[in-house]
Coordinates of C-alpha atoms and ligand atoms in Angstrom, one line a residue:
M24 CA -4.6 -43.6 4.2
S25 CA -7.1 -43.0 2.9
N26 CA -8.1 -41.0 6.3
T27 CA -5.0 -39.3 7.0
I28 CA -6.6 -35.4 8.0
A29 CA -9.0 -37.3 10.5
D30 CA -6.5 -40.3 11.6
A31 CA -4.3 -37.8 12.7
S32 CA -5.0 -36.4 15.8
S33 CA -5.2 -39.9 17.8
K34 CA -1.6 -40.5 16.8
A35 CA 2.1 -39.1 17.1
K36 CA 1.3 -34.9 16.1
T37 CA 0.9 -34.4 13.1
A38 CA 3.0 -31.5 10.9
V39 CA 1.4 -31.9 7.7
A40 CA -1.1 -34.2 5.8
V41 CA -2.7 -33.7 2.3
D42 CA -6.4 -35.7 1.8
G43 CA -6.8 -36.6 -1.7
L44 CA -4.3 -33.7 -3.2
R45 CA -5.2 -33.0 -7.1
K46 CA -3.3 -30.6 -8.5
S47 CA -4.3 -30.0 -12.5
Y48 CA -2.6 -27.7 -15.4
G49 CA -5.7 -27.0 -18.0
I50 CA -6.5 -30.7 -18.6
H51 CA -3.1 -31.7 -17.5
E52 CA -3.6 -33.3 -14.0
V53 CA -0.4 -33.3 -12.3
L54 CA -1.6 -34.6 -8.9
K55 CA -3.9 -37.3 -9.2
G56 CA -5.0 -37.7 -5.5
V57 CA -2.1 -37.9 -3.0
D58 CA -3.1 -39.1 0.6
F59 CA -0.3 -38.3 3.0
S60 CA 0.8 -37.7 6.3
A61 CA 4.8 -36.1 7.8
C62 CA 4.9 -36.3 11.6
D63 CA 6.6 -33.8 13.5
G64 CA 10.2 -34.6 13.3
E65 CA 10.1 -36.4 10.5
V66 CA 12.6 -36.1 7.5
I67 CA 11.1 -37.8 4.1
S68 CA 12.6 -37.8 0.6
I69 CA 10.4 -37.7 -2.2
L70 CA 12.4 -39.1 -5.1
G71 CA 10.8 -40.0 -8.4
A72 CA 11.5 -38.9 -12.6
S73 CA 11.3 -35.6 -13.8
G74 CA 8.0 -34.7 -14.4
S75 CA 6.6 -37.1 -11.7
G76 CA 5.3 -34.3 -9.8
K77 CA 7.8 -33.9 -7.0
S78 CA 7.5 -30.1 -7.0
T79 CA 4.5 -29.3 -7.8
F80 CA 3.5 -31.5 -4.5
L81 CA 6.0 -29.3 -2.5
R82 CA 4.3 -26.4 -4.4
C83 CA 1.0 -27.1 -2.6
L84 CA 2.3 -27.8 0.6
N85 CA 3.0 -24.4 1.5
L86 CA 0.5 -22.6 -0.9
L87 CA 3.0 -21.2 -3.6
E88 CA 0.1 -23.4 -5.7
L89 CA -3.3 -23.6 -4.9
P90 CA -4.1 -27.4 -5.0
S91 CA -7.2 -28.0 -7.6
A92 CA -8.6 -30.5 -5.3
G93 CA -8.3 -32.3 -2.1
R94 CA -7.1 -31.1 2.1
L95 CA -4.2 -30.1 3.4
R96 CA -3.7 -29.2 7.5
I97 CA -0.5 -27.9 8.9
F98 CA -0.2 -28.6 12.5
D99 CA -3.8 -28.6 14.2
E100 CA -4.9 -25.9 11.0
E101 CA -6.6 -27.5 8.3
V102 CA -6.4 -24.5 5.7
R103 CA -9.9 -23.3 4.7
L104 CA -10.4 -23.6 1.4
K105 CA -13.7 -23.8 -1.1
S106 CA -14.4 -25.8 -3.6
T107 CA -15.8 -23.6 -6.9
H108 CA -16.6 -25.1 -10.1
G109 CA -13.0 -23.6 -11.1
G110 CA -11.6 -25.6 -8.4
L111 CA -10.4 -24.4 -5.3
R112 CA -10.4 -20.8 -3.6
I113 CA -8.5 -19.9 -0.1
V114 CA -11.4 -18.7 2.1
D115 CA -8.6 -16.8 4.3
Q116 CA -5.7 -15.3 2.8
K117 CA -4.6 -14.0 6.1
Q118 CA -4.5 -17.7 7.3
V119 CA -2.7 -18.9 4.2
D120 CA -0.4 -16.1 4.7
R121 CA 0.4 -17.0 8.4
L122 CA 0.8 -20.7 8.0
R123 CA 3.3 -20.5 4.9
T124 CA 5.6 -18.5 7.1
Q125 CA 5.6 -22.0 9.0
V126 CA 6.5 -24.0 5.9
S127 CA 9.6 -22.7 4.3
M128 CA 11.4 -24.0 1.4
V129 CA 15.0 -23.7 -0.2
F130 CA 14.8 -24.0 -3.9
Q131 CA 17.5 -25.8 -6.2
N132 CA 18.8 -22.3 -7.8
F133 CA 18.6 -20.1 -3.9
N134 CA 16.7 -17.7 -5.2
L135 CA 18.3 -15.3 -2.9
W136 CA 18.1 -11.4 -3.4
Q137 CA 21.1 -10.6 -5.7
H138 CA 20.6 -7.1 -4.9
M139 CA 20.6 -7.6 -1.0
T140 CA 23.6 -8.9 1.2
V141 CA 23.1 -12.2 2.5
L142 CA 22.2 -10.6 6.1
D143 CA 19.9 -8.1 4.2
N144 CA 18.0 -11.6 2.3
L145 CA 18.1 -13.0 5.7
M146 CA 16.3 -10.5 7.4
E147 CA 13.8 -9.2 4.7
A148 CA 11.3 -11.3 5.5
P149 CA 11.1 -11.6 9.5
V150 CA 11.4 -8.0 9.4
H151 CA 8.6 -7.2 6.6
V152 CA 6.2 -10.2 6.1
Q153 CA 6.5 -11.5 10.0
H154 CA 6.8 -7.5 11.4
R155 CA 9.7 -8.7 14.1
S156 CA 12.1 -6.0 15.4
R157 CA 15.0 -5.5 13.4
A158 CA 17.7 -6.2 16.3
E159 CA 15.9 -9.4 17.4
V160 CA 16.0 -10.7 13.3
R161 CA 19.7 -9.5 13.1
D162 CA 20.7 -11.7 16.0
E163 CA 19.2 -14.5 14.9
A164 CA 19.9 -14.1 11.6
E165 CA 23.9 -14.2 12.4
A166 CA 23.5 -16.8 14.5
M167 CA 21.3 -18.7 11.5
L168 CA 25.0 -17.9 9.3
E169 CA 27.2 -19.1 12.3
R170 CA 25.1 -22.4 11.9
V171 CA 25.9 -22.9 8.5
G172 CA 29.4 -21.6 8.0
M173 CA 28.7 -18.5 6.8
K174 CA 28.8 -15.8 9.4
E175 CA 32.2 -14.3 7.9
R176 CA 30.3 -13.5 4.4
S177 CA 27.1 -11.9 5.5
K178 CA 28.3 -8.6 3.8
A179 CA 29.0 -10.6 0.6
Y180 CA 26.4 -10.4 -2.2
P181 CA 24.9 -13.7 -3.6
A182 CA 27.2 -13.1 -6.9
Q183 CA 30.3 -12.8 -5.2
L184 CA 29.8 -16.3 -3.6
S185 CA 29.6 -20.2 -4.3
G186 CA 26.5 -22.1 -5.2
G187 CA 27.6 -24.1 -1.9
Q188 CA 27.8 -20.7 -0.5
Q189 CA 24.6 -19.2 -1.4
Q190 CA 22.1 -22.7 -0.8
R191 CA 23.7 -22.2 3.0
A192 CA 22.5 -18.9 3.2
A193 CA 19.3 -19.6 1.6
I194 CA 19.2 -22.7 4.2
A195 CA 19.9 -20.4 6.9
R196 CA 17.1 -17.6 5.3
A197 CA 14.1 -20.2 5.9
L198 CA 15.3 -21.0 9.2
V199 CA 15.3 -17.5 10.5
M200 CA 11.4 -17.8 9.6
K201 CA 11.5 -20.1 12.7
P202 CA 9.5 -22.3 10.4
R203 CA 7.6 -25.6 11.5
V204 CA 8.3 -27.4 8.3
L205 CA 11.2 -26.9 5.8
L206 CA 10.6 -28.2 2.4
F207 CA 13.7 -28.8 0.3
D208 CA 12.9 -28.6 -3.9
E209 CA 16.1 -30.5 -5.0
P210 CA 19.1 -28.4 -3.1
T211 CA 21.8 -29.8 -4.5
S212 CA 20.7 -30.1 -8.2
A213 CA 22.3 -26.8 -9.4
L214 CA 25.8 -27.1 -7.6
D215 CA 29.3 -28.3 -9.1
P216 CA 29.9 -32.2 -7.8
E217 CA 32.2 -30.5 -5.0
L218 CA 30.2 -28.3 -3.2
V219 CA 27.7 -31.0 -3.0
G220 CA 28.5 -32.0 0.4
E221 CA 28.7 -28.7 2.1
V222 CA 25.1 -28.6 1.8
L223 CA 24.1 -32.0 2.3
K224 CA 25.6 -31.4 5.5
V225 CA 23.8 -28.7 7.2
M226 CA 20.3 -30.9 5.8
R227 CA 22.2 -33.6 7.7
D228 CA 22.6 -31.4 10.9
L229 CA 19.1 -29.9 10.7
A230 CA 17.4 -33.4 10.6
S231 CA 19.5 -34.5 13.7
E232 CA 18.1 -32.1 15.0
G233 CA 14.6 -32.7 14.9
R234 CA 13.0 -30.7 12.4
T235 CA 10.5 -31.9 10.1
M236 CA 12.1 -31.8 6.5
L237 CA 10.7 -32.8 3.6
I238 CA 13.0 -32.6 1.0
V239 CA 13.1 -33.6 -3.1
T240 CA 16.3 -35.1 -4.0
H241 CA 18.4 -37.0 -6.3
E242 CA 21.4 -37.9 -4.0
M243 CA 20.2 -41.4 -3.3
G244 CA 22.8 -42.3 -0.6
F245 CA 21.8 -38.8 1.4
A246 CA 18.0 -40.0 1.3
R247 CA 18.7 -43.5 2.8
D248 CA 20.9 -42.5 5.4
V249 CA 19.1 -39.5 6.5
S250 CA 15.6 -39.9 5.9
T251 CA 12.6 -41.8 8.1
R252 CA 10.4 -42.3 5.3
I253 CA 10.8 -42.8 1.5
L254 CA 8.4 -41.5 -1.0
F255 CA 8.8 -42.1 -4.4
L256 CA 6.3 -40.5 -6.8
E257 CA 5.2 -42.0 -9.8
Q258 CA 2.8 -39.6 -12.9
G259 CA 1.1 -37.8 -9.7
R260 CA 0.7 -40.8 -7.6
I261 CA 2.8 -42.2 -4.9
A262 CA 3.9 -45.3 -6.1
A263 CA 6.0 -47.0 -3.0
A264 CA 6.3 -45.1 0.3
G265 CA 8.1 -46.8 3.1
A266 CA 11.5 -47.2 5.9
P267 CA 14.3 -46.0 3.5
L268 CA 16.2 -49.6 4.5
D269 CA 12.9 -51.6 3.2
L270 CA 12.9 -49.7 0.0
F271 CA 16.5 -49.5 -0.9
G272 CA 17.1 -53.2 0.2
G273 CA 15.2 -53.9 -3.1
G274 CA 12.2 -56.8 -3.9
L275 CA 9.8 -54.5 -2.5
N276 CA 8.3 -52.0 -5.5
Q277 CA 9.6 -52.7 -8.8
R278 CA 9.4 -49.3 -10.1
F279 CA 11.2 -48.2 -7.6
D280 CA 13.7 -50.6 -8.0
Q281 CA 13.9 -50.0 -11.4
F282 CA 14.1 -46.3 -11.0
I283 CA 17.3 -46.4 -8.7
S284 CA 19.3 -48.6 -10.6
R285 CA 20.0 -45.7 -13.2
F286 CA 21.9 -43.8 -10.4
S287 CA 24.1 -47.0 -9.6
Q288 CA 25.0 -47.3 -12.4
G289 CA 25.8 -43.7 -12.8
Ligands
ADP2 P1 9.0 -33.1 -11.0 O1 9.6 -31.5 -10.0 O2 8.7 -34.1 -10.6 O3 10.0 -33.1 -12.1 P2 6.9 -30.9 -11.2 O4 5.7 -30.9 -10.2 O5 7.6 -29.7 -11.8 O6 7.5 -32.3 -11.9 O7 6.2 -31.4 -12.9 C1 5.3 -32.3 -13.1 C2 4.3 -32.0 -14.6 O8 3.7 -30.7 -13.9 C3 4.8 -31.9 -15.6 O9 4.8 -32.5 -17.1 C4 5.7 -30.6 -15.9 O10 5.4 -29.5 -17.1 C5 3.8 -29.9 -15.3 N1 3.7 -28.6 -14.8 C6 4.7 -28.0 -13.9 N2 4.3 -27.2 -13.4 C7 3.0 -26.4 -14.2 C8 2.9 -25.0 -15.1 N3 2.9 -24.0 -14.0 N4 1.9 -25.2 -15.8 C9 1.8 -25.8 -16.3 N5 2.1 -27.0 -16.0 C10 3.2 -28.1 -15.2
MG3 MG1 11.0 -30.5 -10.1

């Protein structure tokens, strides 16, 4: 896996690739050299114990966090980062802003604007960040709300919605940006159990459309059924990676087997 970025052009189209990705907070190194690439259309579930670096990894991929070292490529473009002795620095902020809109993130706690209706939540970034026309964005937003089963609630405020409805609205908001990659950070962890299914159904539909998705989740059945590949993170490193059936079949990686046994007991 060491030449992720260099090799990628000779294979299926790479959606995102990192090479030697490291991230430290002070003296605490959270990501300790991650090499990884996802092809266009892949659905990758990222599993691992709390504190293993899953969120930090996703946040580095869409540059919510700046890596401390390593290289990052989004489709055909390498993010231009410059080494300084304190870590990496962004060379071209415009490039970063542009690439960030291609990688949309869905958060555990939805992160909807509380003072805006659902429709306004969806329209905010496309109109003000992407500078698209309001009319076009409105049509697109309404179509996306219909897709996630939220068309009737477009005028509601987040506080008037269930967690499942808020998360479906947040997914629609990510889609309106027309991202090329969707990142999900524990999208169902904040939901009451009876609301998890409606969100997973939307995500299954997106996966079956061939969207590129990276999903941090503790929903093991979902990860096994929907993913093209599983990454298992442990203490800031990829401790195991492979096809879901291989990994969940057991016997490939002892640490992974121990990790998932905790879920099957519960
Ligand atoms: P996970 O999502 O797998 O639970 P995180 O990526 O959130 O793990 O965190 C990994 C480690 O990095 C944890 O020890 C956490 O305390 C630390 N960490 C995460 N974000 C920060 C931050 N902004 N400042 C300092 N430490 C952080
Ligand atoms: Mg996390």
